[in-house]
Coordinates of C-alpha atoms in Angstrom, one line a residue:
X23 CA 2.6 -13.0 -6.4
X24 CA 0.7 -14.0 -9.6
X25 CA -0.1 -17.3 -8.7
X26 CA -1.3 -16.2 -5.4
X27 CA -3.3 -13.8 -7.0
X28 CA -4.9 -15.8 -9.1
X29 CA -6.4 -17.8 -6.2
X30 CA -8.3 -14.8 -4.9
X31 CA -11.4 -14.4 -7.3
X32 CA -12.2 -18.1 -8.1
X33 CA -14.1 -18.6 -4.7
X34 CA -16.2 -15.6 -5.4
X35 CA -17.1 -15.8 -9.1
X36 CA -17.2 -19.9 -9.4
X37 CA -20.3 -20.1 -7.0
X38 CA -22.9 -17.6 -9.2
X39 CA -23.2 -20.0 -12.5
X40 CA -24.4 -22.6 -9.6
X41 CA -27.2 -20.8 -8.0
X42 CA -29.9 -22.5 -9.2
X43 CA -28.4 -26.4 -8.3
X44 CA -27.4 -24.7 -4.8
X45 CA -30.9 -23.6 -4.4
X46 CA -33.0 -26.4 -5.4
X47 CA -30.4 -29.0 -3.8
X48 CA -30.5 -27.3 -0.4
X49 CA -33.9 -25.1 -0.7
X50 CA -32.7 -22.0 -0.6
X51 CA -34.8 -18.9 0.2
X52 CA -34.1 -15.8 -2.2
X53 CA -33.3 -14.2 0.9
X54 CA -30.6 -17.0 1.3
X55 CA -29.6 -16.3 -2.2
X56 CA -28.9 -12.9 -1.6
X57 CA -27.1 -13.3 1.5
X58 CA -24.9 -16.0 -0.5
X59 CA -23.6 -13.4 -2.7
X60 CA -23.3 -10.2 -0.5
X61 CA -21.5 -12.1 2.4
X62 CA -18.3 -12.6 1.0
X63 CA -17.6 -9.1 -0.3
X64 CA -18.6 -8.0 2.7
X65 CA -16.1 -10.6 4.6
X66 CA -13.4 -8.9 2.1
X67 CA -14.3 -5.6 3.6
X68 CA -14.3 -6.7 7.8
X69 CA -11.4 -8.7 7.5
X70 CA -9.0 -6.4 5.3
X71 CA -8.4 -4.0 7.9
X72 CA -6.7 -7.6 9.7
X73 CA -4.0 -7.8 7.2
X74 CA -1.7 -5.2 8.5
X75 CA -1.8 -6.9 12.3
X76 CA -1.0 -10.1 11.1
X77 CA 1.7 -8.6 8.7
X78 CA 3.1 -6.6 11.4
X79 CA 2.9 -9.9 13.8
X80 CA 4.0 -12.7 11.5
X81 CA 5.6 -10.7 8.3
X82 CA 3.9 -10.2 5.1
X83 CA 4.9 -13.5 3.2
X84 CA 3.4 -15.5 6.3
X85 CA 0.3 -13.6 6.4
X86 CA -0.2 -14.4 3.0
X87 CA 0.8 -18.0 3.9
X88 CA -1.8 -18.1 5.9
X89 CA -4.1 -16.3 4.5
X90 CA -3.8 -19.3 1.0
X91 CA -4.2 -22.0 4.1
X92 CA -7.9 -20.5 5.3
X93 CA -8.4 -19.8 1.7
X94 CA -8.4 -24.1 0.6
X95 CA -9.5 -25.3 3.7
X96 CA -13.1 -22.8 3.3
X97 CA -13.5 -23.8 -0.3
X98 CA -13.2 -27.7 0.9
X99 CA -15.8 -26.7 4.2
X100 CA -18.3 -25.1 1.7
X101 CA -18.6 -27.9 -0.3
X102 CA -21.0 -29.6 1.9
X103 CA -24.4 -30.5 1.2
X104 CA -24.9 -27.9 4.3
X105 CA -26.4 -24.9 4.8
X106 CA -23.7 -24.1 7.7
X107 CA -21.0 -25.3 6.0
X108 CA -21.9 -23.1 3.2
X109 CA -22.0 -20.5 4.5
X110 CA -19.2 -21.0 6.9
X111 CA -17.0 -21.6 4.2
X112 CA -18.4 -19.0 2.5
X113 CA -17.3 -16.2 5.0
X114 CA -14.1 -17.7 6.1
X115 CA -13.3 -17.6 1.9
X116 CA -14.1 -14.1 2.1
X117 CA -12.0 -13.0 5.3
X118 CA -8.8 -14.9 3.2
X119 CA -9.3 -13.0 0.2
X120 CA -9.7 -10.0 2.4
X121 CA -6.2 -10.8 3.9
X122 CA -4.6 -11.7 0.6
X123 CA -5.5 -9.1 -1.5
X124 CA -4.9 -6.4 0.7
X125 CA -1.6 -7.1 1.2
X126 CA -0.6 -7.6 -2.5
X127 CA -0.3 -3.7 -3.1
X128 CA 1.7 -3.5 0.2
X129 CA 4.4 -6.2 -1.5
X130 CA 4.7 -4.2 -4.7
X131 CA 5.2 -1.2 -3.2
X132 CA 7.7 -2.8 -1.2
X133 CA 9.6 -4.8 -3.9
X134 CA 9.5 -2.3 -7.0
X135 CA 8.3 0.6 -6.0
X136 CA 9.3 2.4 -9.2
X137 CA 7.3 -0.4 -11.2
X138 CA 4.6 -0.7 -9.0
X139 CA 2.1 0.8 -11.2
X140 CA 2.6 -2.1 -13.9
X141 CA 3.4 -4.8 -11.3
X142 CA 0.0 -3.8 -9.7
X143 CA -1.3 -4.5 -13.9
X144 CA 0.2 -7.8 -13.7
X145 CA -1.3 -9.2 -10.6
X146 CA -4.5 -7.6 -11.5
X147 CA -4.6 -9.7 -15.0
X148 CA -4.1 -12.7 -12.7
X149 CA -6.7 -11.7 -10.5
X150 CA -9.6 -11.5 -13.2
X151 CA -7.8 -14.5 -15.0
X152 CA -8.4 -16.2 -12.0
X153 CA -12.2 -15.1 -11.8
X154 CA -12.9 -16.0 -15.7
X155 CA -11.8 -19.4 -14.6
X156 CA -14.0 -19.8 -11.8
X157 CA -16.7 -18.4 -14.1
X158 CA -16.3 -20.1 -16.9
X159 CA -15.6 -23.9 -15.8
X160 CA -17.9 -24.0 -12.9
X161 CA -20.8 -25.9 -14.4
X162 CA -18.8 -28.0 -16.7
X163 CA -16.4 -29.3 -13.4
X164 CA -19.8 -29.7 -12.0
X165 CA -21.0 -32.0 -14.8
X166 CA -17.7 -33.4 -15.3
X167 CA -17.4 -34.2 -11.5
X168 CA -21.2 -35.1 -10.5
X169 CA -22.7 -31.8 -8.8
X170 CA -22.0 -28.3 -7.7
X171 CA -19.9 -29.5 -4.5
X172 CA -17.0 -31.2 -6.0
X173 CA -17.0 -28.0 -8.5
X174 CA -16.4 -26.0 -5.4
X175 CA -14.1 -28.0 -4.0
X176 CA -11.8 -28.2 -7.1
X177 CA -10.5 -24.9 -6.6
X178 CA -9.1 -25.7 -3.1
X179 CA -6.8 -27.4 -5.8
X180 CA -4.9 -24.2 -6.8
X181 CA -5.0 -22.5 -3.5
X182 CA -2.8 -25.6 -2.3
X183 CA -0.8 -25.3 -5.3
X184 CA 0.0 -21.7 -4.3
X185 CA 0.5 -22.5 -1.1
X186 CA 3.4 -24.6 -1.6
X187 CA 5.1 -22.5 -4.2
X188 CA 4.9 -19.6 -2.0
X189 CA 6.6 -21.1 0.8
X190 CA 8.8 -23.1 -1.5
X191 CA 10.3 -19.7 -3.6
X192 CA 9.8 -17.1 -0.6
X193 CA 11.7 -16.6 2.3
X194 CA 9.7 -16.6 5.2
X195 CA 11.3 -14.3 7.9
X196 CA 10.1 -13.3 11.0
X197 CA 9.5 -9.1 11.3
X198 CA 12.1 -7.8 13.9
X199 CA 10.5 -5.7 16.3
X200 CA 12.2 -3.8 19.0
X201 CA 11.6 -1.2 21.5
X202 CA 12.7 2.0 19.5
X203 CA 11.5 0.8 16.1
X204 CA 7.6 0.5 16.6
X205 CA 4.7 -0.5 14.3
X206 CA 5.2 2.3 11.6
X207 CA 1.5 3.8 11.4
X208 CA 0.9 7.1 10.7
X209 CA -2.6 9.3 12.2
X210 CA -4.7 11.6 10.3
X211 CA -5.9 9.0 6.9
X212 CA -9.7 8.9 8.4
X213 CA -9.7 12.6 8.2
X214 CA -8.1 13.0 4.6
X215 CA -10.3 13.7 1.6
X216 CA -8.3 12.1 -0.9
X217 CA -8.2 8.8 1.1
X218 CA -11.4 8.7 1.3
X219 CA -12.1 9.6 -2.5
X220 CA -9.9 6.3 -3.4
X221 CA -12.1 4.3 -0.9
X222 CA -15.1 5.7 -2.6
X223 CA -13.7 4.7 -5.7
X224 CA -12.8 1.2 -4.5
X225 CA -16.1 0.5 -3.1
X226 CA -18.4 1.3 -6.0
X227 CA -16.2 0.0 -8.9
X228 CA -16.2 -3.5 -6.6
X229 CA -19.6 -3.0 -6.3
X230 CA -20.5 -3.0 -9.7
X231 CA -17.5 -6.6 -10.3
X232 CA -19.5 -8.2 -7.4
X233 CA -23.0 -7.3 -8.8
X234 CA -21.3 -9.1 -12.2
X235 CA -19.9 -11.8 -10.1
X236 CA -22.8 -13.1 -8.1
X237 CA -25.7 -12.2 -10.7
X238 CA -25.1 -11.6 -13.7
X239 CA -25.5 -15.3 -14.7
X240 CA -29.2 -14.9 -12.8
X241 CA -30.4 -11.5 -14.9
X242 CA -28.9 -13.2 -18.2
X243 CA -31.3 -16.7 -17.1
X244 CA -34.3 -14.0 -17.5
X245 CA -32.9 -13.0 -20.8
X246 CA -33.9 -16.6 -21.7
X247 CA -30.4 -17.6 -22.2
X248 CA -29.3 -21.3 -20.9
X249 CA -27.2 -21.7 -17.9
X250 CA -24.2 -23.3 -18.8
X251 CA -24.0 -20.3 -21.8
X252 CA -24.5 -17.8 -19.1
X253 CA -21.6 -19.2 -17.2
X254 CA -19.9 -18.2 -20.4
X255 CA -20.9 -15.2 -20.6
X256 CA -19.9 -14.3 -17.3
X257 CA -16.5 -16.3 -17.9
X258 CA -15.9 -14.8 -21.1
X259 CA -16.7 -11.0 -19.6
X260 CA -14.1 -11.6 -16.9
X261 CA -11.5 -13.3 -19.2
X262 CA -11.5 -9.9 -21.4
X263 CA -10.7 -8.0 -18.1
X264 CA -7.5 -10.0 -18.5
X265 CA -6.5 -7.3 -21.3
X266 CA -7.9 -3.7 -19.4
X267 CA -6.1 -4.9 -16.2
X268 CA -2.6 -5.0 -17.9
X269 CA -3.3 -2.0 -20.0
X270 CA -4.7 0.2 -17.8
X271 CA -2.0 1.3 -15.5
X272 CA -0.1 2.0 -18.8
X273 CA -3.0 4.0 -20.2
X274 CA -2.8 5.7 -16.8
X275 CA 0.4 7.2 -17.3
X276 CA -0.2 8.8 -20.5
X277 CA -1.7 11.7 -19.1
X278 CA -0.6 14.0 -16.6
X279 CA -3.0 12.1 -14.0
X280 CA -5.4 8.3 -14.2
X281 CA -8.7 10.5 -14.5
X282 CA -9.1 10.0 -18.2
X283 CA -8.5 6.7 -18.5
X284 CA -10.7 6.3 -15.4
X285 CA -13.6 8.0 -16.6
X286 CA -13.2 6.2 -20.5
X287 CA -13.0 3.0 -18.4
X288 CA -16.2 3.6 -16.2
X289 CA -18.0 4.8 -19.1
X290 CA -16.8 1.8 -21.0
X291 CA -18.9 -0.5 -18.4
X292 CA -21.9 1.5 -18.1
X293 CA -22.5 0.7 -21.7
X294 CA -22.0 -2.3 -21.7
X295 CA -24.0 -3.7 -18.8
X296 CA -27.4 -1.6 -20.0
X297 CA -26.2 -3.4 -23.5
X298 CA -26.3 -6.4 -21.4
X299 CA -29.7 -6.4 -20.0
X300 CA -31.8 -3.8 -22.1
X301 CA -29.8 -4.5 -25.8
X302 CA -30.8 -6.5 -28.4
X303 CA -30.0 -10.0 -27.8
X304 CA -27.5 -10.3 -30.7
X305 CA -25.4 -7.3 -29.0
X306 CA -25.4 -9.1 -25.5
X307 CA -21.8 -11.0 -26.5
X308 CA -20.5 -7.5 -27.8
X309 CA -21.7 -6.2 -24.3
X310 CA -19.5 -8.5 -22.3
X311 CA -16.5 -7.4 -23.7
X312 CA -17.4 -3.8 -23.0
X313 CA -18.4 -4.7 -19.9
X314 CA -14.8 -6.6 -19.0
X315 CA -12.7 -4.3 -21.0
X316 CA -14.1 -1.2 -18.2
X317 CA -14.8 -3.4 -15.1
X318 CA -10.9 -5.0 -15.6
X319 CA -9.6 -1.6 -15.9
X320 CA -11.0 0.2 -13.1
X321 CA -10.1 -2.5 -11.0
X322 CA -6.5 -2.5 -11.8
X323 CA -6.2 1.3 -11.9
X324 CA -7.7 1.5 -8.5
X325 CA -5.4 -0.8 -7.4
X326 CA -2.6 1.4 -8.5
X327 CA -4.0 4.2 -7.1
X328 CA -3.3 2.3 -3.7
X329 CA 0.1 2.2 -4.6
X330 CA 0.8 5.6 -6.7
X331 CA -1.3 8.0 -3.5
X332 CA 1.5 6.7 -0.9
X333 CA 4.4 7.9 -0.9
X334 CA 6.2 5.5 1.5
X335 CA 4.5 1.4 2.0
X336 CA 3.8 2.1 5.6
X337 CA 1.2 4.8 4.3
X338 CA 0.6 2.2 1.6
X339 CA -0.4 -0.9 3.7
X340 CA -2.7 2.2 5.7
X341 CA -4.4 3.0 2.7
X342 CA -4.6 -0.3 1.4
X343 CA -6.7 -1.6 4.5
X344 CA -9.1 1.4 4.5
X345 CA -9.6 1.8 0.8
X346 CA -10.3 -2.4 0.8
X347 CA -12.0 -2.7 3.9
X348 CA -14.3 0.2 3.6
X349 CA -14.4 -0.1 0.3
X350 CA -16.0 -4.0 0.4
X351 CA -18.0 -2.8 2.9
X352 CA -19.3 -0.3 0.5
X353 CA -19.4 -3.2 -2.2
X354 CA -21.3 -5.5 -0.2
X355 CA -24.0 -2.8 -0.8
X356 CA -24.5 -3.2 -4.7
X357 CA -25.0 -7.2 -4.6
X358 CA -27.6 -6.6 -1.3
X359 CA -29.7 -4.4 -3.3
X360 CA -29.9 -6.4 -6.5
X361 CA -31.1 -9.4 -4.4
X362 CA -33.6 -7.5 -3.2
X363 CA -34.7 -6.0 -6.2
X364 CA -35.1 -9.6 -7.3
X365 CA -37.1 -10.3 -4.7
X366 CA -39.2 -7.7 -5.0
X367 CA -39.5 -8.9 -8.7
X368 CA -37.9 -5.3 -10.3
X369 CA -36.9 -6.5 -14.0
X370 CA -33.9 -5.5 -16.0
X371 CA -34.4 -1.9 -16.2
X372 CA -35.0 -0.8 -13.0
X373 CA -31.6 -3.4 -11.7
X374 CA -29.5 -1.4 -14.7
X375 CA -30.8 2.0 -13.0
X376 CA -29.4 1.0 -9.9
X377 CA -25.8 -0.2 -11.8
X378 CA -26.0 3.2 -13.8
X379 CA -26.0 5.4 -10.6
X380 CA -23.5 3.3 -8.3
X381 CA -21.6 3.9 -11.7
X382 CA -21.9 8.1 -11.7
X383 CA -20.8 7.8 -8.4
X384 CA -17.5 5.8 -9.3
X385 CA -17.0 8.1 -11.8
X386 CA -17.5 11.7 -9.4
X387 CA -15.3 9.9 -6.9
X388 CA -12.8 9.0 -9.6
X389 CA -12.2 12.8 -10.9
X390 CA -10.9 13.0 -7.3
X391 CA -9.0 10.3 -6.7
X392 CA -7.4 10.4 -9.9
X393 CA -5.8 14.1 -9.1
X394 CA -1.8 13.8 -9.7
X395 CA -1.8 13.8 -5.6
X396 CA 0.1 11.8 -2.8
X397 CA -0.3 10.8 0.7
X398 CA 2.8 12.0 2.5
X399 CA 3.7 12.6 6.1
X400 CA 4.1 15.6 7.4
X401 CA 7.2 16.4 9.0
X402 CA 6.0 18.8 11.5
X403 CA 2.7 16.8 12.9
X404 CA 3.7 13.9 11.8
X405 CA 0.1 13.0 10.7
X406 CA -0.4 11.8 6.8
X407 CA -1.5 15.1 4.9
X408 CA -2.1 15.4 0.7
X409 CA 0.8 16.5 -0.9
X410 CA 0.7 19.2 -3.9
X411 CA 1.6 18.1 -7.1
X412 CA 4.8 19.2 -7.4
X413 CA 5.9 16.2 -4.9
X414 CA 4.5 13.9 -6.7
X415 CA 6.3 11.5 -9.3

């Protein structure tokens, strides 16, 4: 599960240190630019709601299979000197990702569901390892291998890798469907407030990673600071989420619910991206490791969230693909805007306003999700309802 997971941020944050060679080399309209970063998040958020009909069709550890399989092959289509292989390559990365990562919290729920709240820590370290990476080594593979497409193409490299060790080490069985036992799926989440407060959480948290992701080496370049250092920067950022993500779920459970160390978290990220762009420039390293340290947390404590607001995997997996799905779809939201603010030639401050108040609403969404509630069904309707919490662990 770790070394899938670490395959599912590379394509996303490995492509934003390049911007500049990928718009010069194939003349890219800001427009284009834009669209090069909002696309795949919003990919993760149309395909997500996918991963529970191929799971329920082909079993969880072959949708996975497959989903590391579209994963290599779109990284190795978008690096083409093409503007449609691009951005074929692009979305197809983004629907994989999709797949993989919501079905991650389904697993853990599955395999150790009275660890699942540090499992889900684990993974998440290795998702936002696997990011830093991307990050960080982009534009020295790129100068190492002679250009931004072999760069790209390098991390179909690991995805293979992961392929083979996850249908080497896991058994790959098919589901056994029959008549009387049907597709577990219960009504009624659409119409539950507390789901939807976790989606809202999910969404704007990923919307402020994927503003960090696909631009923060861009607003750092009008900071006057080089490109490969910017890479750093972002690298670095991301690398420090490495520490929040496996901390956080244990953080979580020193209180009687995750909204403290969810509002600490968010707060902790706020500061450090208006650090970032409106600090002095000798506070902008000290930034980044704010900004990791409460962008890794979130992350992983919304991830658990998944897991800890379900009180069976079936409701899980349901949650999972609605909090993801809608929830990138949200996302997709926060990079769209900052490419247009760009456009529109809006400077730091006025980009940082817009962060600031997709953050308050993380953080009025996160007093909500992070009541000491659970998604249960109910025995008489059978529809999923919000348990009190006297039901809940």
């Amino acid at each position: 599960m770790v070394l899938v997971a670490l395959n599912l941020r590379p394509a996303l944050s490995s492509v934003s240190p390049l911007l500049a060679r990928l718009q010069a080399d194939l003349a890219l309209s800001p427009a284009a630019v834009g669209a090069l970063t909002t696309v795949p998040v919003l990919c993760l958020g149309l395909f997500a709601p996918l991963a529970p009909r191929l799971s329920h069709r082909l079993g969880i550890e072959r949708a996975l299979s497959f989903a590391l399989l579209l994963l290599g092959s779109a990284l190795l289509l978008r690096a083409q000197h093409q503007l449609f292989s691009l951005f074929a390559g692009t979305i197809l990365a983004g629907a994989a990702i999709g797949i993989g990562g919501t079905l991650l919290p389904v697993l853990v729920k599955r395999e150790m569901p009275e660890r699942a709240d540090l499992l889900t820590g684990v993974y998440t370290m290795a998702l936002c390892l696997g990011g830093a990476l991307g990050a960080g080594l982009s534009v020295p593979l790129a100068g190492l291998l002679g250009g931004w497409a072999p760069s790209i193409a390098f991390w179909a490299l690991p995805a293979a890798i992961a392929l083979i060790a996850w249908r080497g080490l896991v058994a790959h069985l098919w589901p056994q469907h029959t008549a009387d036992r049907p597709r577990e799926r219960h009504p009624g989440l659409s119409r539950n407030a507390l789901a939807w407060q976790v989606t809202v959480l999910m969404g704007t948290q990923s919307s402020i990673a994927y503003i960090v992701f696909g631009w923060l080496p861009v607003l750092l370049l009008q900071r006057g600071i080089g490109e490969a250092t910017a890479g750093l920067m972002l690298g670095f950022s991301v690398l420090t989420q490495l520490v929040s993500a496996l901390a956080a779920p244990w953080l979580g459970r020193l209180g009687r619910d995750q909204r403290p160390a969810l509002v600490g978290l968010l707060s902790l990220a706020a500061v450090g991206f208006a650090l970032a762009m409106l600090g002095p420039a000798s506070l902008v390293w000290p930034a980044m490791v704010l900004l990791g340290l409460g962008l890794g947390g979130t992350f992983s404590l919304a991830l658990t969230l998944l897991v800890l607001r379900s009180a069976t995997p079936a409701i899980a997996g349901q949650l999972s693909g609605m909090a993801q799905g809608m929830g990138y779809c949200i996302a997709a939201l926060g990079p769209f805007a900052v490419g247009l603010l760009l456009d529109w030639k809006v400077g730091l401050a006025g980009i940082t306003v817009l962060v600031l108040a997709i953050l308050a609403v993380a953080m009025a969404s996160a007093i909500l999700a992070g009541r000491r509630l659970q998604l249960r069904v109910d025995e008489s309707s059978g529809e999923i309802t919000t348990a009190p919490p006297e039901y809940c662990r």
